[in-house]
Coordinates of C-alpha atoms in Angstrom, one line a residue:
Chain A
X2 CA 0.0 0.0 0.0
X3 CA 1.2 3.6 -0.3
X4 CA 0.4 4.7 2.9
X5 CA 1.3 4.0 6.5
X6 CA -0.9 3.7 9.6
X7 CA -2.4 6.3 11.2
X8 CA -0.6 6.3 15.1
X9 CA -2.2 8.3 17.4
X10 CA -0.2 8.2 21.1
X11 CA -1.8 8.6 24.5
X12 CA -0.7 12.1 24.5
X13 CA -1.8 13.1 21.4
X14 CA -5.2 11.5 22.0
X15 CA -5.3 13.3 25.8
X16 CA -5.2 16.7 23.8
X17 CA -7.8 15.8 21.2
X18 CA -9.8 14.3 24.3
X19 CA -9.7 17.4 25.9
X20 CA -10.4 19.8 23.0
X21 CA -14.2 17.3 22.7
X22 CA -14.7 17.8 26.0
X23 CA -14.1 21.3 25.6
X24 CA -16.1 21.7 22.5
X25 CA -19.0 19.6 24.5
X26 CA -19.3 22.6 27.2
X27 CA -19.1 25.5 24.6
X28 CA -21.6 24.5 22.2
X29 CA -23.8 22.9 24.7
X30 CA -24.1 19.6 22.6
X31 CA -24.9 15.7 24.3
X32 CA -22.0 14.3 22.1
X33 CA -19.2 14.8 19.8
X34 CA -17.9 11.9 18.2
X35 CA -14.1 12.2 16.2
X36 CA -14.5 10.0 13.4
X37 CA -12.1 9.6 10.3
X38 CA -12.6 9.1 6.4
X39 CA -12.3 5.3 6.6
X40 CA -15.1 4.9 9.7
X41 CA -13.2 4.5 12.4
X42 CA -13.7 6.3 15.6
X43 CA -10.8 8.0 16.8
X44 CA -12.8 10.2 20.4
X45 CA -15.4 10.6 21.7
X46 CA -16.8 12.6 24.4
X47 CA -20.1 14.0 26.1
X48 CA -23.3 12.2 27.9
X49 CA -23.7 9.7 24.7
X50 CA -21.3 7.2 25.7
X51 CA -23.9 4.3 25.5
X52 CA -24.5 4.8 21.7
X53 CA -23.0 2.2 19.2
X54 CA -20.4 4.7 18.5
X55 CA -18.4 2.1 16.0
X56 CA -21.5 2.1 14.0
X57 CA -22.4 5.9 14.1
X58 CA -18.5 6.1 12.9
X59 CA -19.0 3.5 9.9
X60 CA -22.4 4.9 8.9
X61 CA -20.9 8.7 8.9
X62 CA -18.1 8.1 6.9
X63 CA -20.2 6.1 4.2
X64 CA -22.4 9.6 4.4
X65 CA -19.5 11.9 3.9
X66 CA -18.5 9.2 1.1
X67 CA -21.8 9.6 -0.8
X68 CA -22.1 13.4 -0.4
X69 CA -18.4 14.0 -1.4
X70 CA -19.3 11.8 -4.5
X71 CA -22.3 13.8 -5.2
X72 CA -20.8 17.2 -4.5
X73 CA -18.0 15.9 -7.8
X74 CA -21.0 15.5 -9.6
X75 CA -22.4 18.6 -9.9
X76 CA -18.6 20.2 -9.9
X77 CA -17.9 20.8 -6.2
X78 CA -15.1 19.1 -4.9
X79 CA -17.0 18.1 -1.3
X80 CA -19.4 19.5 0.9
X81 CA -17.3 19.7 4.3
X82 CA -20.8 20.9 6.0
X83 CA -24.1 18.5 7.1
X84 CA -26.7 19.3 9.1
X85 CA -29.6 16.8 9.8
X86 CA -32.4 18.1 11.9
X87 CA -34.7 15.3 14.5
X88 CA -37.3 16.1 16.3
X89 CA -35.7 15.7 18.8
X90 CA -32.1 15.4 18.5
X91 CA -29.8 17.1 15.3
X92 CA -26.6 16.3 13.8
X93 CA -23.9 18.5 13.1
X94 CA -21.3 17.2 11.2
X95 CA -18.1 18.8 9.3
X96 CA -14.8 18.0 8.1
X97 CA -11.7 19.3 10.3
X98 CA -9.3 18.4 7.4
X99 CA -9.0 16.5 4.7
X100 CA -8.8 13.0 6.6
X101 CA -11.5 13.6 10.0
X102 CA -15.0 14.9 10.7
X103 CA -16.6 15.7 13.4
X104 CA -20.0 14.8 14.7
X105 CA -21.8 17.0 17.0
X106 CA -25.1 15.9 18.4
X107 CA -27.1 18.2 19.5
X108 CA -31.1 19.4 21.2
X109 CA -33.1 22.5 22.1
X110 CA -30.4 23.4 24.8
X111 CA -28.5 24.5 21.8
X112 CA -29.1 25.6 18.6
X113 CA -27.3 25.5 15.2
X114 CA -25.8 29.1 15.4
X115 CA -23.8 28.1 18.4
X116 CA -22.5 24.5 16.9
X117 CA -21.1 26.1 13.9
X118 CA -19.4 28.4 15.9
X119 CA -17.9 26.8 18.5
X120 CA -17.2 24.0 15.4
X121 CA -15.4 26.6 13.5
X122 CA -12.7 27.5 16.1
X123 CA -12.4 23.7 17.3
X124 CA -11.8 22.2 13.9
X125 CA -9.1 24.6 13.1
X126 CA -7.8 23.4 16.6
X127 CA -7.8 19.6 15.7
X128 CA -6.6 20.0 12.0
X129 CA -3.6 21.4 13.7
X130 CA -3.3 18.5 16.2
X131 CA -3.2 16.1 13.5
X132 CA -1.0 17.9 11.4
X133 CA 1.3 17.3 14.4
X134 CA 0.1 13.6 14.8
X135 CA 1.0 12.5 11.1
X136 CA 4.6 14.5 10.8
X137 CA 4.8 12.2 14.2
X138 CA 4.5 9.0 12.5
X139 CA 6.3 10.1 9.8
X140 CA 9.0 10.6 12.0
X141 CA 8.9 7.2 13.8
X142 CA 8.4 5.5 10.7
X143 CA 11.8 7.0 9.7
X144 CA 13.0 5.1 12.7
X145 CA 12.0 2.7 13.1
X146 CA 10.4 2.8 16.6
X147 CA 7.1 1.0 15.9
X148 CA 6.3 -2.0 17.9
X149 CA 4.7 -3.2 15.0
X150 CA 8.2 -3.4 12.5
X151 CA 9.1 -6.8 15.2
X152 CA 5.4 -8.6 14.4
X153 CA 7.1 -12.4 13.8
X154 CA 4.6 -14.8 12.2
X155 CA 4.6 -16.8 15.7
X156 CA 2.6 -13.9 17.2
X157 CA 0.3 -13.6 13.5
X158 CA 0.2 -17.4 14.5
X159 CA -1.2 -16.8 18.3
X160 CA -3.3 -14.8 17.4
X161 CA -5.7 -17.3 15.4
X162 CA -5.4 -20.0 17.6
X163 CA -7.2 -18.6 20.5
Chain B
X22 CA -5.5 3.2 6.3
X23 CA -5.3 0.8 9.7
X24 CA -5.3 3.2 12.7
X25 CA -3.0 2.3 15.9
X26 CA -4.2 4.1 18.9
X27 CA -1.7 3.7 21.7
X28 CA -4.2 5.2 24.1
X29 CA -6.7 2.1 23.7
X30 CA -4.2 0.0 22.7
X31 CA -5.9 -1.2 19.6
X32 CA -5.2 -1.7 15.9
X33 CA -8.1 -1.2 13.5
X34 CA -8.3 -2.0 10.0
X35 CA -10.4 -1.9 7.0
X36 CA -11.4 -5.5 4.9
X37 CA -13.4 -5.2 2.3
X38 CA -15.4 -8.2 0.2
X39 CA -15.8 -7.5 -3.6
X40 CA -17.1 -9.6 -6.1
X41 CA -19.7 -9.7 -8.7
X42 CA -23.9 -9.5 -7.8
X43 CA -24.9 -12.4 -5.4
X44 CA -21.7 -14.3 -5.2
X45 CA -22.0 -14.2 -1.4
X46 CA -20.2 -11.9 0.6
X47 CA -23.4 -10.4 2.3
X48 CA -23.5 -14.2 3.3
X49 CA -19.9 -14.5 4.2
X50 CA -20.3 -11.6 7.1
X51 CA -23.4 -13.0 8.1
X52 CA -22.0 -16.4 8.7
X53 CA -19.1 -14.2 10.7
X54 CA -21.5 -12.4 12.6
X55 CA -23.5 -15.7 13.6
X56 CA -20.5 -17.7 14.7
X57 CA -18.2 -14.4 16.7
X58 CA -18.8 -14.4 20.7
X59 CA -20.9 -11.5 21.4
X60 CA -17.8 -10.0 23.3
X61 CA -15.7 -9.7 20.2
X62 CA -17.8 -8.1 17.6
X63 CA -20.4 -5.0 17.0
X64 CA -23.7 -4.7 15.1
X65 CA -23.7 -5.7 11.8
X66 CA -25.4 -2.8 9.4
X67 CA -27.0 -3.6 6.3
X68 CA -28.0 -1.0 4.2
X69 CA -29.8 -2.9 1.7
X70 CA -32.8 -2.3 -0.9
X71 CA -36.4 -3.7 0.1
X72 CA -35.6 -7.3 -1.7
X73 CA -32.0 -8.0 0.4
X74 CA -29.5 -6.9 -2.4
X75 CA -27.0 -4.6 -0.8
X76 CA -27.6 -1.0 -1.6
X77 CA -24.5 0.9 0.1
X78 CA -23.0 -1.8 2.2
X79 CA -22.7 -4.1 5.1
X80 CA -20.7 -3.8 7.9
X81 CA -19.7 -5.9 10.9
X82 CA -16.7 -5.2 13.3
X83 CA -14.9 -7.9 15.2
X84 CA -11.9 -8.5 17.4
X85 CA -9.4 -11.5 16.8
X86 CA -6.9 -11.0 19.8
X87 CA -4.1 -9.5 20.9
X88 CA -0.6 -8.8 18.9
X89 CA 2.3 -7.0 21.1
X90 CA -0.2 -5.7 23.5
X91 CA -2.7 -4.0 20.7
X92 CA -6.3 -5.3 20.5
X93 CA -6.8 -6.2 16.7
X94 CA -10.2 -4.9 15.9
X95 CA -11.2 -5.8 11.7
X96 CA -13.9 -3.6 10.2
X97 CA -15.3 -5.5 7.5
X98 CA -17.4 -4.4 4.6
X99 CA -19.2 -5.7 1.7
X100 CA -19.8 -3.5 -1.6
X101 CA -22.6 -3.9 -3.6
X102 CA -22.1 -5.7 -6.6
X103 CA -24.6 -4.9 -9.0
X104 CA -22.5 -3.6 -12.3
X105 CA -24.4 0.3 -11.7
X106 CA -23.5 0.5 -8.3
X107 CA -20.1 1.3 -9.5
X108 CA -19.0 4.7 -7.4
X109 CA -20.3 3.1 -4.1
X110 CA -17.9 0.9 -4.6
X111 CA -15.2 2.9 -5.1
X112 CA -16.0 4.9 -2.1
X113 CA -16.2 1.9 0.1
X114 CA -12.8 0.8 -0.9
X115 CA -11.3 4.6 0.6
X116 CA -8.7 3.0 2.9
X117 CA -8.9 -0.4 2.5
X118 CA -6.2 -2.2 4.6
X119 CA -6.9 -6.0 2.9
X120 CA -9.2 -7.2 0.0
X121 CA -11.5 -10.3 -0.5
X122 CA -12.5 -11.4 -4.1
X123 CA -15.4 -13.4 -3.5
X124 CA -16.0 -15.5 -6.8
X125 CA -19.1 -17.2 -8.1
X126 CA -17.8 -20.4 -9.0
X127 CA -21.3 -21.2 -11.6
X128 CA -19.5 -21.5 -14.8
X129 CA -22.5 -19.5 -15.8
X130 CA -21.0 -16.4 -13.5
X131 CA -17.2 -16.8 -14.7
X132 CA -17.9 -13.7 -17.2
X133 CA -18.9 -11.8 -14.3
X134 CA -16.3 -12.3 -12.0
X135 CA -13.9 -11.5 -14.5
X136 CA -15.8 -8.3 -14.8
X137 CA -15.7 -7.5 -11.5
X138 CA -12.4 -8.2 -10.7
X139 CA -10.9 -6.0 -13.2
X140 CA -13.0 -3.3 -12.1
X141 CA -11.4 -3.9 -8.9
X142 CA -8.0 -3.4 -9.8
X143 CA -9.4 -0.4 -11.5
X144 CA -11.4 1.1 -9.0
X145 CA -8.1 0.5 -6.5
X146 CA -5.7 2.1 -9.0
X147 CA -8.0 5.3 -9.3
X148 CA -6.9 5.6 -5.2
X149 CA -3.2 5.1 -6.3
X150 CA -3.5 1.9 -4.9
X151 CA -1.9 -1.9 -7.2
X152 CA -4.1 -5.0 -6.6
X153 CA -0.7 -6.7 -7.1
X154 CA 0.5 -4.5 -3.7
X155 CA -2.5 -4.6 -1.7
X156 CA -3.3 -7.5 0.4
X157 CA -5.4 -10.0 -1.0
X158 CA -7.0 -13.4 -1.0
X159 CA -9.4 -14.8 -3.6
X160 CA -13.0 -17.3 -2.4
X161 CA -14.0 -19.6 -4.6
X162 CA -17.9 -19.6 -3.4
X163 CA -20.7 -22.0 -4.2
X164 CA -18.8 -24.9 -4.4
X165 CA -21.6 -27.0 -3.3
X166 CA -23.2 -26.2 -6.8
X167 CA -23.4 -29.0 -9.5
X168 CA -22.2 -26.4 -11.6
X169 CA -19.5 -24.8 -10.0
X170 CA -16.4 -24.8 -12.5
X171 CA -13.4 -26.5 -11.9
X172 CA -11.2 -24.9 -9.4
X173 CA -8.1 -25.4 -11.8
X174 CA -9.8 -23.3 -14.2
X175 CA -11.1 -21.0 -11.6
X176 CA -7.5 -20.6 -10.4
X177 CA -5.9 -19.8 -14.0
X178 CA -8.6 -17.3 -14.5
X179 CA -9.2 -15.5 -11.2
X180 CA -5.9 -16.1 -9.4
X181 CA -3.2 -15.8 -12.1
X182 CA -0.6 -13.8 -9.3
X183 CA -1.2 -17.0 -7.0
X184 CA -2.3 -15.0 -4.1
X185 CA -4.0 -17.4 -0.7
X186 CA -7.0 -18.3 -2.0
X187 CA -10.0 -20.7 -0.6
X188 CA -12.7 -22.9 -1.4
X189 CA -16.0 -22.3 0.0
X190 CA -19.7 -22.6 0.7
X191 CA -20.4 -19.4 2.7
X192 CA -24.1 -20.7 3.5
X193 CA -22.6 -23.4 5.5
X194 CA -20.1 -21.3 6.9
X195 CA -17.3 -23.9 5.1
X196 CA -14.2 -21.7 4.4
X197 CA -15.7 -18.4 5.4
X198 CA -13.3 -18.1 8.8
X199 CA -10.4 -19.8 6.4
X200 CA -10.8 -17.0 4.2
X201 CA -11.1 -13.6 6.9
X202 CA -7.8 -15.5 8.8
X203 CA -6.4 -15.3 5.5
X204 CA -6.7 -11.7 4.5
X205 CA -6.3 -10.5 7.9
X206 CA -2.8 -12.5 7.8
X207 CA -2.1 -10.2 4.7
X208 CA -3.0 -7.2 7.0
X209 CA -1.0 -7.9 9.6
X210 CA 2.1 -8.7 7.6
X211 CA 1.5 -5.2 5.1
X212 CA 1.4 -3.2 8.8
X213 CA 4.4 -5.2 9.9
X214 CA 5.9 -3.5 6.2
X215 CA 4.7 -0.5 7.1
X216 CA 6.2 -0.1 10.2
X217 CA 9.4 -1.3 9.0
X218 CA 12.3 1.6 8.6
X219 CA 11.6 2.3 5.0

């Protein structure tokens, strides 16, 4: 493949941590969920912990998938804003870079105003974060250091025989 | 792209199953899904039309085990494989980690998954990605049929690069488990690469 892993270490995932929690108390939202391109969740935070957050990552990033390929239909190259309005519950969701998206969930204790705002300044906030994160793994990679370049086909092995 | 997160200390990766219109690999993940301990996998999604065929795509997550610490957590996903579902399948395969060719083995289908499978490699090469590079195991399904094809000819047609490939009869469950250790061997060994000083 052409491209390496995506490493994310505890203290790089501490300071994304804390910028959701953050970004929960300033836009008053019940959840923000840190999902990249591929559907996997990278954070979460908020008073939503007992939703299938694997599945809400997986089903957003098919949704960013479809709207990106619609928006290079009609000549835009993506549409890095969604907004999906319940009756009782909304969802907020952008793109922080090129590679993430965030997913704010949100009900009448805030309102859409607020979201984007508070969105804005955050998402510039994590796109910087993971501009660090990936120069990070560059480095390593350059390395050496991963634990993963020592993988022998003994522990490959163990692993399907449990 | 497979993710490491040091803070969870988990490994997550991306499988996807390809293949031509009802060659199974809606059935493959189901059979997964039925026969995974609770503890070790997710919901599986289907987003599928009103009559079953897959619309978008399916998706089931599951755990193996642990490797140097790191919980290895697969995301797998169908596509759908109706010919004119063509860009859904190229936006499923956005950071795919591991591939599955499930073939059709009907000699009625053989046109089919020769189809598909070059629209594989072409779909992967629009993401700068080689079919040759990208790991990769091929199913032969149906084998149960009366007229599945012979696996020789199979082989020559579908498998000329000789990657790991298995027989199989994914409403049984026979070689569906053979098939995901197989791929996610592939994985494992590409992120081993990866890691690697390059």
């Amino acid at each position: 493949m052409s491209h390496g892993p995506l490493v994310m270490y505890d203290e790089d995932y501490r300071r994304i941590a804390a910028l959701l929690e953050r970004l929960v108390r300033d836009a008053s939202a019940r959840g923000i969920f840190l999902v990249d391109k591929d559907g996997q969740l990278i954070a979460e935070a908020g008073e939503m912990r007992g939703v299938d957050s694997t599945s809400l990552a997986s089903l957003t990033a098919g949704n960013i998938a479809a709207t990106g390929g619609l928006a290079q239909l009609i000549g835009e190259e993506e549409f890095p804003v969604h907004f999906h309005q319940g009756q009782r519950d909304n969802l907020h969701i952008t793109l922080v870079d090129r590679r993430n998206i965030l997913v704010v969930v949100f009900d009448e204790r805030s309102s859409l105003g607020l979201v984007r705002l508070r969105v804005k300044k955050a998402g510039a906030e994590l796109a910087r974060v993971f501009e660090e994160i990936r120069k990070k793994a560059e480095r390593a990679r350059a390395s050496g250091a991963s634990p993963f370049a020592d993988i022998t086909d003994d522990d490959i092995d163990n692993l399907f025989s449990e | 792209m497979s993710f490491i997160n040091y803070s969870s200390r988990e490994i997550n990766c991306k499988i996807v199953y390809y293949g031509p219109g009802l060659c199974g690999k809606t059935t493959n993940l189901q059979h997964v899904y039925a026969r995974t301990n609770p503890d070790l996998k997710g919901k599986m999604i289907s987003l599928a039309t009103e009559t079953e065929r897959t619309l978008f795509f399916d998706f089931l997550p599951i755990a193996l085990g642990e490797i140097r610490g790191f919980r290895t957590r697969f995301h797998l996903y169908t596509v759908p494989g109706q010919v004119f579902y063509d860009a859904s399948r190229k936006l499923i395969l956005k950071g795919v980690d591991g591939v599955v060719f499930v073939a059709d083995s009907q000699i009625e289908r053989m046109e089919a998954n020769v189809e598909s499978l070059e629209n594989l490699r072409l779909n992967l090469k629009e993401q700068g990605l080689d079919l040759d590079r990208v790991p990769f195991v091929v199913q032969y399904n149906k084998r149960d049929l009366p007229n599945a094809a012979p696996l020789a000819e199979m082989k020559a047609l579908l498998n000329p690069g000789q990657v790991p490939d298995f027989e199989a009869t994914a409403h049984t469950g026979a070689g569906v488990f053979e098939t995901l250790k197989g791929v996610a061997r592939g994985v494992l060994n590409d992120l081993k690469r990866l890691s690697s000083k390059q």
